[in-house]
mmCIF file of C-alpha atoms in Angstrom:
data_model
loop_
_atom_site.group_PDB
_atom_site.id
_atom_site.type_symbol
_atom_site.label_atom_id
_atom_site.label_comp_id
_atom_site.label_asym_id
_atom_site.label_seq_id
_atom_site.Cartn_x
_atom_site.Cartn_y
_atom_site.Cartn_z
ATOM 1 C CA UNK A 1 -0.640 -46.355 76.170
ATOM 2 C CA UNK A 2 -3.268 -44.393 77.946
ATOM 3 C CA UNK A 3 -6.043 -44.341 75.227
ATOM 4 C CA UNK A 4 -6.007 -48.413 75.153
ATOM 5 C CA UNK A 5 -6.075 -48.341 78.635
ATOM 6 C CA UNK A 6 -9.443 -45.972 78.934
ATOM 7 C CA UNK A 7 -10.991 -47.556 76.464
ATOM 8 C CA UNK A 8 -10.269 -51.015 78.225
ATOM 9 C CA UNK A 9 -11.825 -49.466 81.619
ATOM 10 C CA UNK A 10 -14.746 -48.362 79.950
ATOM 11 C CA UNK A 11 -15.496 -51.406 77.832
ATOM 12 C CA UNK A 12 -14.943 -53.465 80.828
ATOM 13 C CA UNK A 13 -16.789 -51.617 83.514
ATOM 14 C CA UNK A 14 -19.364 -51.013 81.241
ATOM 15 C CA UNK A 15 -19.804 -54.626 80.663
ATOM 16 C CA UNK A 16 -19.672 -55.855 83.685
ATOM 17 C CA UNK A 17 -22.526 -53.953 85.199
ATOM 18 C CA UNK A 18 -24.949 -55.295 83.019
ATOM 19 C CA UNK A 19 -24.201 -58.483 85.471
ATOM 20 C CA UNK A 20 -25.810 -55.800 87.982
ATOM 21 C CA UNK A 21 -28.909 -56.242 85.383
ATOM 22 C CA UNK A 22 -29.213 -59.636 84.880
ATOM 23 C CA UNK A 23 -29.287 -60.540 89.102
ATOM 24 C CA UNK A 24 -31.214 -58.564 89.811
ATOM 25 C CA UNK A 25 -33.434 -58.750 87.413
ATOM 26 C CA UNK A 26 -33.513 -62.305 88.237
ATOM 27 C CA UNK A 27 -32.802 -63.385 84.429
ATOM 28 C CA UNK A 28 -30.478 -65.921 85.973
ATOM 29 C CA UNK A 29 -28.240 -65.917 89.066
ATOM 30 C CA UNK A 30 -24.937 -64.406 89.292
ATOM 31 C CA UNK A 31 -22.316 -66.350 91.520
ATOM 32 C CA UNK A 32 -20.917 -63.347 92.646
ATOM 33 C CA UNK A 33 -23.846 -61.508 93.527
ATOM 34 C CA UNK A 34 -26.159 -62.539 95.783
ATOM 35 C CA UNK A 35 -28.462 -59.530 96.050
ATOM 36 C CA UNK A 36 -27.389 -58.764 99.782
ATOM 37 C CA UNK A 37 -27.682 -55.165 100.667
ATOM 38 C CA UNK A 38 -26.455 -52.605 102.891
ATOM 39 C CA UNK A 39 -30.258 -51.665 104.216
ATOM 40 C CA UNK A 40 -32.969 -53.539 103.448
ATOM 41 C CA UNK A 41 -34.890 -52.997 100.230
ATOM 42 C CA UNK A 42 -37.970 -54.057 99.051
ATOM 43 C CA UNK A 43 -38.635 -55.945 95.663
ATOM 44 C CA UNK A 44 -39.593 -52.824 93.219
ATOM 45 C CA UNK A 45 -36.911 -50.910 94.480
ATOM 46 C CA UNK A 46 -34.851 -53.623 94.007
ATOM 47 C CA UNK A 47 -35.769 -53.494 90.270
ATOM 48 C CA UNK A 48 -35.169 -50.267 89.995
ATOM 49 C CA UNK A 49 -31.579 -50.673 90.976
ATOM 50 C CA UNK A 50 -31.570 -53.987 88.720
ATOM 51 C CA UNK A 51 -32.223 -50.775 86.313
ATOM 52 C CA UNK A 52 -29.851 -48.378 87.194
ATOM 53 C CA UNK A 53 -26.790 -51.126 86.891
ATOM 54 C CA UNK A 54 -28.324 -51.165 83.214
ATOM 55 C CA UNK A 55 -28.151 -47.664 82.891
ATOM 56 C CA UNK A 56 -24.663 -47.363 84.108
ATOM 57 C CA UNK A 57 -23.479 -50.068 81.437
ATOM 58 C CA UNK A 58 -24.798 -47.598 78.532
ATOM 59 C CA UNK A 59 -23.556 -45.150 80.101
ATOM 60 C CA UNK A 60 -19.903 -46.342 79.931
ATOM 61 C CA UNK A 61 -20.682 -47.705 76.530
ATOM 62 C CA UNK A 62 -21.554 -44.232 75.067
ATOM 63 C CA UNK A 63 -19.549 -42.274 76.600
ATOM 64 C CA UNK A 64 -16.796 -45.016 75.326
ATOM 65 C CA UNK A 65 -17.848 -44.155 71.527
ATOM 66 C CA UNK A 66 -18.068 -40.467 72.430
ATOM 67 C CA UNK A 67 -14.459 -40.889 74.150
ATOM 68 C CA UNK A 68 -13.427 -42.478 70.456
ATOM 69 C CA UNK A 69 -15.639 -40.025 68.236
ATOM 70 C CA UNK A 70 -14.020 -36.862 69.983
ATOM 71 C CA UNK A 71 -17.692 -35.504 71.253
ATOM 72 C CA UNK A 72 -18.403 -32.835 73.104
ATOM 73 C CA UNK A 73 -19.717 -34.637 76.916
ATOM 74 C CA UNK A 74 -18.351 -37.051 77.328
ATOM 75 C CA UNK A 75 -16.149 -36.664 79.815
ATOM 76 C CA UNK A 76 -19.593 -35.443 81.634
ATOM 77 C CA UNK A 77 -21.664 -38.595 80.358
ATOM 78 C CA UNK A 78 -18.463 -40.457 81.845
ATOM 79 C CA UNK A 79 -18.837 -38.606 85.538
ATOM 80 C CA UNK A 80 -21.746 -39.315 85.889
ATOM 81 C CA UNK A 81 -22.035 -43.134 84.878
ATOM 82 C CA UNK A 82 -19.024 -42.971 87.836
ATOM 83 C CA UNK A 83 -21.256 -41.734 90.264
ATOM 84 C CA UNK A 84 -24.119 -43.945 89.532
ATOM 85 C CA UNK A 85 -22.090 -46.866 89.420
ATOM 86 C CA UNK A 86 -20.334 -45.654 92.795
ATOM 87 C CA UNK A 87 -24.379 -45.123 94.425
ATOM 88 C CA UNK A 88 -25.275 -49.140 93.331
ATOM 89 C CA UNK A 89 -21.437 -50.652 94.164
ATOM 90 C CA UNK A 90 -22.379 -49.129 97.833
ATOM 91 C CA UNK A 91 -26.062 -50.136 97.907
ATOM 92 C CA UNK A 92 -24.706 -53.724 97.430
ATOM 93 C CA UNK A 93 -21.500 -53.390 99.725
ATOM 94 C CA UNK A 94 -19.682 -55.433 99.971
ATOM 95 C CA UNK A 95 -20.048 -58.152 96.782
ATOM 96 C CA UNK A 96 -19.416 -55.025 94.342
ATOM 97 C CA UNK A 97 -17.591 -53.617 96.842
ATOM 98 C CA UNK A 98 -13.816 -54.506 93.721
ATOM 99 C CA UNK A 99 -15.666 -51.635 91.416
ATOM 100 C CA UNK A 100 -15.002 -48.609 93.802
ATOM 101 C CA UNK A 101 -11.368 -49.351 92.464
ATOM 102 C CA UNK A 102 -12.352 -49.176 89.187
ATOM 103 C CA UNK A 103 -13.909 -46.528 89.842
ATOM 104 C CA UNK A 104 -11.167 -44.305 91.017
ATOM 105 C CA UNK A 105 -8.767 -45.221 87.928
ATOM 106 C CA UNK A 106 -11.581 -43.934 85.523
ATOM 107 C CA UNK A 107 -12.397 -40.795 87.608
ATOM 108 C CA UNK A 108 -8.078 -41.046 87.737
ATOM 109 C CA UNK A 109 -8.437 -40.902 83.922
ATOM 110 C CA UNK A 110 -10.740 -38.231 83.233
ATOM 111 C CA UNK A 111 -8.596 -36.078 85.945
ATOM 112 C CA UNK A 112 -5.417 -36.273 83.785
ATOM 113 C CA UNK A 113 -7.866 -36.123 80.401
ATOM 114 C CA UNK A 114 -9.643 -32.921 81.439
ATOM 115 C CA UNK A 115 -6.069 -31.721 82.319
ATOM 116 C CA UNK A 116 -4.247 -32.094 78.612
ATOM 117 C CA UNK A 117 -8.074 -30.857 77.140
ATOM 118 C CA UNK A 118 -7.343 -27.455 79.139
ATOM 119 C CA UNK A 119 -3.881 -27.512 78.481
ATOM 120 C CA UNK A 120 -4.776 -27.914 75.027
ATOM 121 C CA UNK A 121 -6.979 -26.084 74.553
ATOM 122 C CA UNK A 122 -5.234 -22.896 76.484
ATOM 123 C CA UNK A 123 -2.884 -23.280 73.574
ATOM 124 C CA UNK A 124 -5.095 -23.205 70.823
ATOM 125 C CA UNK A 125 -6.231 -20.361 71.895
ATOM 126 C CA UNK A 126 -3.119 -18.524 72.074
ATOM 127 C CA UNK A 127 -2.423 -19.838 68.818
ATOM 128 C CA UNK A 128 -6.135 -18.334 67.323
ATOM 129 C CA UNK A 129 -5.040 -14.989 68.682
ATOM 130 C CA UNK A 130 -1.565 -15.298 66.963
ATOM 131 C CA UNK A 131 -2.964 -15.775 63.933
ATOM 132 C CA UNK A 132 -5.465 -13.386 63.752
ATOM 133 C CA UNK A 133 -3.081 -10.391 64.219
ATOM 134 C CA UNK A 134 -0.865 -11.323 61.948
ATOM 135 C CA UNK A 135 -1.055 -8.632 58.881
ATOM 136 C CA UNK A 136 -1.905 -10.236 55.055
ATOM 137 C CA UNK A 137 -0.621 -8.618 52.190
ATOM 138 C CA UNK A 138 -1.536 -9.665 48.729
ATOM 139 C CA UNK A 139 0.643 -8.192 47.031
ATOM 140 C CA UNK A 140 3.215 -10.282 44.483
ATOM 141 C CA UNK A 141 6.727 -10.930 45.745
ATOM 142 C CA UNK A 142 9.030 -9.574 42.561
ATOM 143 C CA UNK A 143 12.618 -10.154 41.796
ATOM 144 C CA UNK A 144 13.218 -6.473 42.008
ATOM 145 C CA UNK A 145 12.035 -6.834 46.087
ATOM 146 C CA UNK A 146 15.555 -8.712 46.435
ATOM 147 C CA UNK A 147 17.976 -7.072 45.069
ATOM 148 C CA UNK A 148 19.411 -5.370 48.245
ATOM 149 C CA UNK A 149 19.811 -8.848 49.905
ATOM 150 C CA UNK A 150 22.908 -10.460 49.999
ATOM 151 C CA UNK A 151 23.537 -12.789 47.577
ATOM 152 C CA UNK A 152 23.587 -15.647 48.867
ATOM 153 C CA UNK A 153 20.402 -14.462 50.845
ATOM 154 C CA UNK A 154 18.816 -13.530 47.164
ATOM 155 C CA UNK A 155 19.279 -16.864 45.718
ATOM 156 C CA UNK A 156 18.157 -18.773 48.496
ATOM 157 C CA UNK A 157 15.053 -17.030 48.193
ATOM 158 C CA UNK A 158 15.327 -16.953 44.107
ATOM 159 C CA UNK A 159 15.671 -21.257 44.492
ATOM 160 C CA UNK A 160 13.256 -21.715 47.030
ATOM 161 C CA UNK A 161 10.520 -20.590 44.985
ATOM 162 C CA UNK A 162 9.378 -17.035 46.585
ATOM 163 C CA UNK A 163 9.001 -14.647 43.787
ATOM 164 C CA UNK A 164 6.046 -13.999 41.847
ATOM 165 C CA UNK A 165 4.074 -15.908 44.734
ATOM 166 C CA UNK A 166 2.163 -13.436 47.483
ATOM 167 C CA UNK A 167 4.345 -13.236 50.789
ATOM 168 C CA UNK A 168 3.464 -15.798 53.538
ATOM 169 C CA UNK A 169 1.825 -14.523 56.467
ATOM 170 C CA UNK A 170 0.281 -17.476 58.201
ATOM 171 C CA UNK A 171 2.252 -20.806 58.727
ATOM 172 C CA UNK A 172 0.473 -23.760 60.122
ATOM 173 C CA UNK A 173 2.445 -27.519 60.216
ATOM 174 C CA UNK A 174 2.739 -30.713 61.856
ATOM 175 C CA UNK A 175 5.770 -31.729 63.062
ATOM 176 C CA UNK A 176 7.039 -35.115 64.318
ATOM 177 C CA UNK A 177 10.625 -35.482 66.229
ATOM 178 C CA UNK A 178 12.593 -37.684 68.603
ATOM 179 C CA UNK A 179 13.737 -35.133 71.949
ATOM 180 C CA UNK A 180 15.816 -35.748 75.083
ATOM 181 C CA UNK A 181 17.198 -33.453 77.693
ATOM 182 C CA UNK A 182 20.458 -34.640 78.223
ATOM 183 C CA UNK A 183 23.127 -35.859 76.406
ATOM 184 C CA UNK A 184 23.061 -39.284 77.891
ATOM 185 C CA UNK A 185 19.215 -39.617 77.895
ATOM 186 C CA UNK A 186 16.457 -41.060 76.489
ATOM 187 C CA UNK A 187 14.925 -40.369 73.095
ATOM 188 C CA UNK A 188 11.299 -39.719 73.987
ATOM 189 C CA UNK A 189 8.737 -39.618 70.059
ATOM 190 C CA UNK A 190 7.417 -35.875 69.890
ATOM 191 C CA UNK A 191 4.295 -35.510 67.719
ATOM 192 C CA UNK A 192 4.078 -31.193 67.734
ATOM 193 C CA UNK A 193 1.847 -28.538 65.258
ATOM 194 C CA UNK A 194 3.048 -25.222 65.474
ATOM 195 C CA UNK A 195 1.514 -21.552 63.960
ATOM 196 C CA UNK A 196 3.123 -18.332 63.384
ATOM 197 C CA UNK A 197 2.450 -15.100 62.012
ATOM 198 C CA UNK A 198 5.575 -13.647 60.259
ATOM 199 C CA UNK A 199 4.133 -9.800 61.084
ATOM 200 C CA UNK A 200 4.339 -9.644 63.647
ATOM 201 C CA UNK A 201 6.553 -12.328 64.211
ATOM 202 C CA UNK A 202 5.426 -14.897 66.673
ATOM 203 C CA UNK A 203 4.759 -18.478 66.924
ATOM 204 C CA UNK A 204 3.005 -21.123 68.867
ATOM 205 C CA UNK A 205 4.046 -24.583 69.673
ATOM 206 C CA UNK A 206 2.221 -27.385 71.073
ATOM 207 C CA UNK A 207 3.036 -30.677 71.605
ATOM 208 C CA UNK A 208 2.869 -34.303 73.177
ATOM 209 C CA UNK A 209 6.489 -35.661 74.168
ATOM 210 C CA UNK A 210 5.924 -39.906 75.446
ATOM 211 C CA UNK A 211 8.780 -40.146 78.172
ATOM 212 C CA UNK A 212 9.119 -43.876 78.869
ATOM 213 C CA UNK A 213 5.487 -45.481 77.561
ATOM 214 C CA UNK A 214 3.616 -44.290 81.381
ATOM 215 C CA UNK A 215 4.426 -40.601 81.395
ATOM 216 C CA UNK A 216 3.083 -38.568 78.687
ATOM 217 C CA UNK A 217 4.209 -34.430 78.857
ATOM 218 C CA UNK A 218 2.263 -31.333 77.095
ATOM 219 C CA UNK A 219 4.643 -29.126 75.724
ATOM 220 C CA UNK A 220 4.094 -25.516 74.693
ATOM 221 C CA UNK A 221 6.823 -22.917 73.594
ATOM 222 C CA UNK A 222 5.316 -19.448 72.748
ATOM 223 C CA UNK A 223 6.681 -15.995 71.272
ATOM 224 C CA UNK A 224 4.259 -13.283 71.024
ATOM 225 C CA UNK A 225 4.696 -9.685 71.038
ATOM 226 C CA UNK A 226 8.425 -10.263 71.557
ATOM 227 C CA UNK A 227 7.576 -12.154 74.734
ATOM 228 C CA UNK A 228 8.865 -16.279 75.060
ATOM 229 C CA UNK A 229 7.904 -18.755 77.267
ATOM 230 C CA UNK A 230 8.231 -22.357 77.604
ATOM 231 C CA UNK A 231 5.684 -24.455 79.475
ATOM 232 C CA UNK A 232 5.947 -28.021 79.891
ATOM 233 C CA UNK A 233 3.475 -30.426 82.249
ATOM 234 C CA UNK A 234 4.312 -34.097 82.963
ATOM 235 C CA UNK A 235 0.040 -35.707 82.770
ATOM 236 C CA UNK A 236 -0.552 -32.075 81.755
ATOM 237 C CA UNK A 237 -1.130 -31.360 85.366
ATOM 238 C CA UNK A 238 2.783 -31.018 87.114
ATOM 239 C CA UNK A 239 4.721 -27.714 85.553
ATOM 240 C CA UNK A 240 8.233 -29.414 84.949
ATOM 241 C CA UNK A 241 8.986 -26.209 82.935
ATOM 242 C CA UNK A 242 8.252 -22.602 83.059
ATOM 243 C CA UNK A 243 10.233 -20.403 81.514
ATOM 244 C CA UNK A 244 9.941 -16.590 80.762
ATOM 245 C CA UNK A 245 12.703 -13.619 81.173
ATOM 246 C CA UNK A 246 14.415 -11.986 79.188
ATOM 247 C CA UNK A 247 16.921 -14.345 78.144
ATOM 248 C CA UNK A 248 13.718 -16.781 77.327
ATOM 249 C CA UNK A 249 12.286 -13.722 74.962
ATOM 250 C CA UNK A 250 16.317 -14.112 73.361
ATOM 251 C CA UNK A 251 16.223 -17.803 72.686
ATOM 252 C CA UNK A 252 12.820 -17.631 71.192
ATOM 253 C CA UNK A 253 13.313 -15.075 68.551
ATOM 254 C CA UNK A 254 16.043 -16.886 68.139
ATOM 255 C CA UNK A 255 14.211 -19.550 67.408
ATOM 256 C CA UNK A 256 11.515 -17.702 64.890
ATOM 257 C CA UNK A 257 14.442 -16.616 62.939
ATOM 258 C CA UNK A 258 15.636 -20.226 63.202
ATOM 259 C CA UNK A 259 12.430 -21.641 62.269
ATOM 260 C CA UNK A 260 12.716 -18.728 58.872
ATOM 261 C CA UNK A 261 13.513 -21.480 56.888
ATOM 262 C CA UNK A 262 10.331 -23.137 56.761
ATOM 263 C CA UNK A 263 8.829 -19.585 55.388
ATOM 264 C CA UNK A 264 11.872 -18.328 53.731
ATOM 265 C CA UNK A 265 9.126 -15.536 52.269
ATOM 266 C CA UNK A 266 9.882 -13.764 55.404
ATOM 267 C CA UNK A 267 13.550 -12.831 54.929
ATOM 268 C CA UNK A 268 12.158 -9.750 53.730
ATOM 269 C CA UNK A 269 10.341 -8.576 56.738
ATOM 270 C CA UNK A 270 11.590 -4.984 58.139
ATOM 271 C CA UNK A 271 12.856 -6.390 61.659
ATOM 272 C CA UNK A 272 15.654 -8.352 59.655
ATOM 273 C CA UNK A 273 18.908 -7.028 58.229
ATOM 274 C CA UNK A 274 21.384 -9.086 56.079
ATOM 275 C CA UNK A 275 25.305 -9.443 56.231
ATOM 276 C CA UNK A 276 27.068 -11.074 53.522
ATOM 277 C CA UNK A 277 29.601 -13.246 54.945
ATOM 278 C CA UNK A 278 31.034 -14.887 52.102
ATOM 279 C CA UNK A 279 29.484 -16.724 48.706
ATOM 280 C CA UNK A 280 27.473 -19.066 51.081
ATOM 281 C CA UNK A 281 27.049 -17.871 53.873
ATOM 282 C CA UNK A 282 24.836 -14.466 55.438
ATOM 283 C CA UNK A 283 24.348 -13.431 59.090
ATOM 284 C CA UNK A 284 20.682 -12.129 59.854
ATOM 285 C CA UNK A 285 20.198 -9.499 62.437
ATOM 286 C CA UNK A 286 16.325 -9.116 63.624
ATOM 287 C CA UNK A 287 15.649 -6.455 66.369
ATOM 288 C CA UNK A 288 12.073 -6.753 67.193
ATOM 289 C CA UNK A 289 10.303 -5.442 70.812
ATOM 290 C CA UNK A 290 13.605 -4.442 72.425
ATOM 291 C CA UNK A 291 15.879 -7.696 71.862
ATOM 292 C CA UNK A 292 18.326 -8.099 69.026
ATOM 293 C CA UNK A 293 19.881 -10.750 68.338
ATOM 294 C CA UNK A 294 22.409 -12.621 65.127
ATOM 295 C CA UNK A 295 22.483 -15.670 63.274
ATOM 296 C CA UNK A 296 24.072 -17.517 60.516
ATOM 297 C CA UNK A 297 22.692 -18.891 57.168
ATOM 298 C CA UNK A 298 24.727 -21.109 55.367
ATOM 299 C CA UNK A 299 23.940 -22.158 51.953
ATOM 300 C CA UNK A 300 25.065 -25.059 49.595
ATOM 301 C CA UNK A 301 25.673 -25.359 45.634
ATOM 302 C CA UNK A 302 22.603 -25.632 44.958
ATOM 303 C CA UNK A 303 21.564 -22.577 47.239
ATOM 304 C CA UNK A 304 19.322 -24.777 50.154
ATOM 305 C CA UNK A 305 19.520 -23.695 53.170
ATOM 306 C CA UNK A 306 22.171 -26.310 54.927
ATOM 307 C CA UNK A 307 22.089 -24.750 58.798
ATOM 308 C CA UNK A 308 21.779 -21.885 60.918
ATOM 309 C CA UNK A 309 24.345 -20.820 63.804
ATOM 310 C CA UNK A 310 23.435 -18.657 66.303
ATOM 311 C CA UNK A 311 24.898 -17.450 70.029
ATOM 312 C CA UNK A 312 21.779 -18.842 72.743
ATOM 313 C CA UNK A 313 20.606 -18.670 75.688
ATOM 314 C CA UNK A 314 20.438 -22.702 76.837
ATOM 315 C CA UNK A 315 18.093 -22.287 79.650
ATOM 316 C CA UNK A 316 16.620 -18.615 81.445
ATOM 317 C CA UNK A 317 17.607 -17.399 84.815
ATOM 318 C CA UNK A 318 20.406 -17.730 86.188
ATOM 319 C CA UNK A 319 21.589 -20.474 85.034
ATOM 320 C CA UNK A 320 21.556 -19.326 81.329
ATOM 321 C CA UNK A 321 24.805 -19.712 79.786
ATOM 322 C CA UNK A 322 25.297 -18.111 75.795
ATOM 323 C CA UNK A 323 25.806 -21.572 73.928
ATOM 324 C CA UNK A 324 26.291 -22.175 70.278
ATOM 325 C CA UNK A 325 23.243 -23.163 68.958
ATOM 326 C CA UNK A 326 23.203 -25.708 65.581
ATOM 327 C CA UNK A 327 20.551 -26.638 63.234
ATOM 328 C CA UNK A 328 21.806 -28.507 60.073
ATOM 329 C CA UNK A 329 19.667 -29.432 57.569
ATOM 330 C CA UNK A 330 19.076 -32.981 56.201
ATOM 331 C CA UNK A 331 16.379 -32.990 53.912
ATOM 332 C CA UNK A 332 14.808 -30.178 51.756
ATOM 333 C CA UNK A 333 11.191 -30.672 49.888
ATOM 334 C CA UNK A 334 8.583 -28.520 48.048
ATOM 335 C CA UNK A 335 5.285 -28.058 49.319
ATOM 336 C CA UNK A 336 2.885 -25.273 47.752
ATOM 337 C CA UNK A 337 5.824 -24.392 45.555
ATOM 338 C CA UNK A 338 8.315 -23.407 48.024
ATOM 339 C CA UNK A 339 11.068 -26.042 48.988
ATOM 340 C CA UNK A 340 12.660 -25.560 52.569
ATOM 341 C CA UNK A 341 14.344 -27.774 54.749
ATOM 342 C CA UNK A 342 12.053 -31.389 56.178
ATOM 343 C CA UNK A 343 14.607 -32.574 58.442
ATOM 344 C CA UNK A 344 17.405 -32.104 60.272
ATOM 345 C CA UNK A 345 18.562 -31.660 64.326
ATOM 346 C CA UNK A 346 18.841 -29.409 66.924
ATOM 347 C CA UNK A 347 22.712 -28.838 68.604
ATOM 348 C CA UNK A 348 24.302 -26.717 71.509
ATOM 349 C CA UNK A 349 27.818 -26.747 70.868
ATOM 350 C CA UNK A 350 29.423 -27.601 74.174
ATOM 351 C CA UNK A 351 32.838 -27.456 75.323
ATOM 352 C CA UNK A 352 32.337 -30.605 76.604
ATOM 353 C CA UNK A 353 30.546 -32.008 72.978
ATOM 354 C CA UNK A 354 27.672 -31.658 70.629
ATOM 355 C CA UNK A 355 24.846 -32.109 72.712
ATOM 356 C CA UNK A 356 21.699 -32.930 69.981
ATOM 357 C CA UNK A 357 18.978 -32.280 71.365
ATOM 358 C CA UNK A 358 16.174 -32.670 69.375
ATOM 359 C CA UNK A 359 15.589 -34.431 65.486
ATOM 360 C CA UNK A 360 12.572 -32.776 64.107
ATOM 361 C CA UNK A 361 10.932 -34.016 60.944
ATOM 362 C CA UNK A 362 8.082 -31.694 58.513
ATOM 363 C CA UNK A 363 5.141 -34.045 58.033
ATOM 364 C CA UNK A 364 2.878 -31.006 56.594
ATOM 365 C CA UNK A 365 2.918 -27.444 56.217
ATOM 366 C CA UNK A 366 0.433 -24.640 55.008
ATOM 367 C CA UNK A 367 0.460 -21.447 53.639
ATOM 368 C CA UNK A 368 -1.937 -18.240 54.504
ATOM 369 C CA UNK A 369 -4.719 -20.397 56.081
ATOM 370 C CA UNK A 370 -5.054 -18.675 59.477
ATOM 371 C CA UNK A 371 -6.882 -21.235 61.190
ATOM 372 C CA UNK A 372 -6.305 -24.412 63.640
ATOM 373 C CA UNK A 373 -5.625 -27.625 62.362
#
């Protein structure tokens, strides 16, 4: 909706400036424009001002094209056009004063767009840093490397297709879902991209969340060097959540552990240890950067991962409490020879009842391609 609104503003505002050119060029009489000015201007100056109206029109239209083509510099060009437009409006005040409101709306839109770009560039920079530090491995995984794992984990890795392939060292994926912040809250459409390093372990998750039709939220969750940080900003400007403490570190470590379902060869990592529970369940213990957490992995008769359960802090600070965190998987698909869950939920199992706060679906995934989308 924001994109459509900004497109309409730039296009229509640009075209309206043609009226100033037509009127001052005396190509036709435009009823609202009587050529009255705040200051006395000569005929030659009036013609130059007429060209200014045309130049502003071209500026807005070219900026609009750059906006849709995602070209650098369109924000600067739009801002220059706004300044020129407002100068002309002041000269031809009060006849052209209505354009001031539109210029104000465009300037506000530019501010929000710039904030969104800055937010995204920050997250992208963190993701690039994460991918650069990943340690590659060219040694293929053999069946012998799995022999010390509990039987259900060994069967999972064999069924997922990791044997005979290089270990996964970096991951990038595209995800869509529905998110809500309370058990009775509205579902908010979410689009996300996520990047992982397996050694050292870490991730950067960048998401756009549509809170109703008028309030987009920009989200970035990261786990780097054993530290977690969840940052959410309304309109990419106003911080809504900025969690970074020991409880967030534990939660971020568990998120990495739970999302290992998308890169199963990470089960062989040195920071993980496994303990069999029964024929279909195993407990993983992850120790990294002074933080330890456990999660239970459950598998079906086809040795596919069906759910992950852990005790995770819900929130940070003094209000953060350990609760049961549950990720059931609903569908599976094979990408690049690796079978992974591609749809599921994320649920807090609270004393008051289950709170499903995220429904996710994997759209695309790439392994060992340490570059951003």
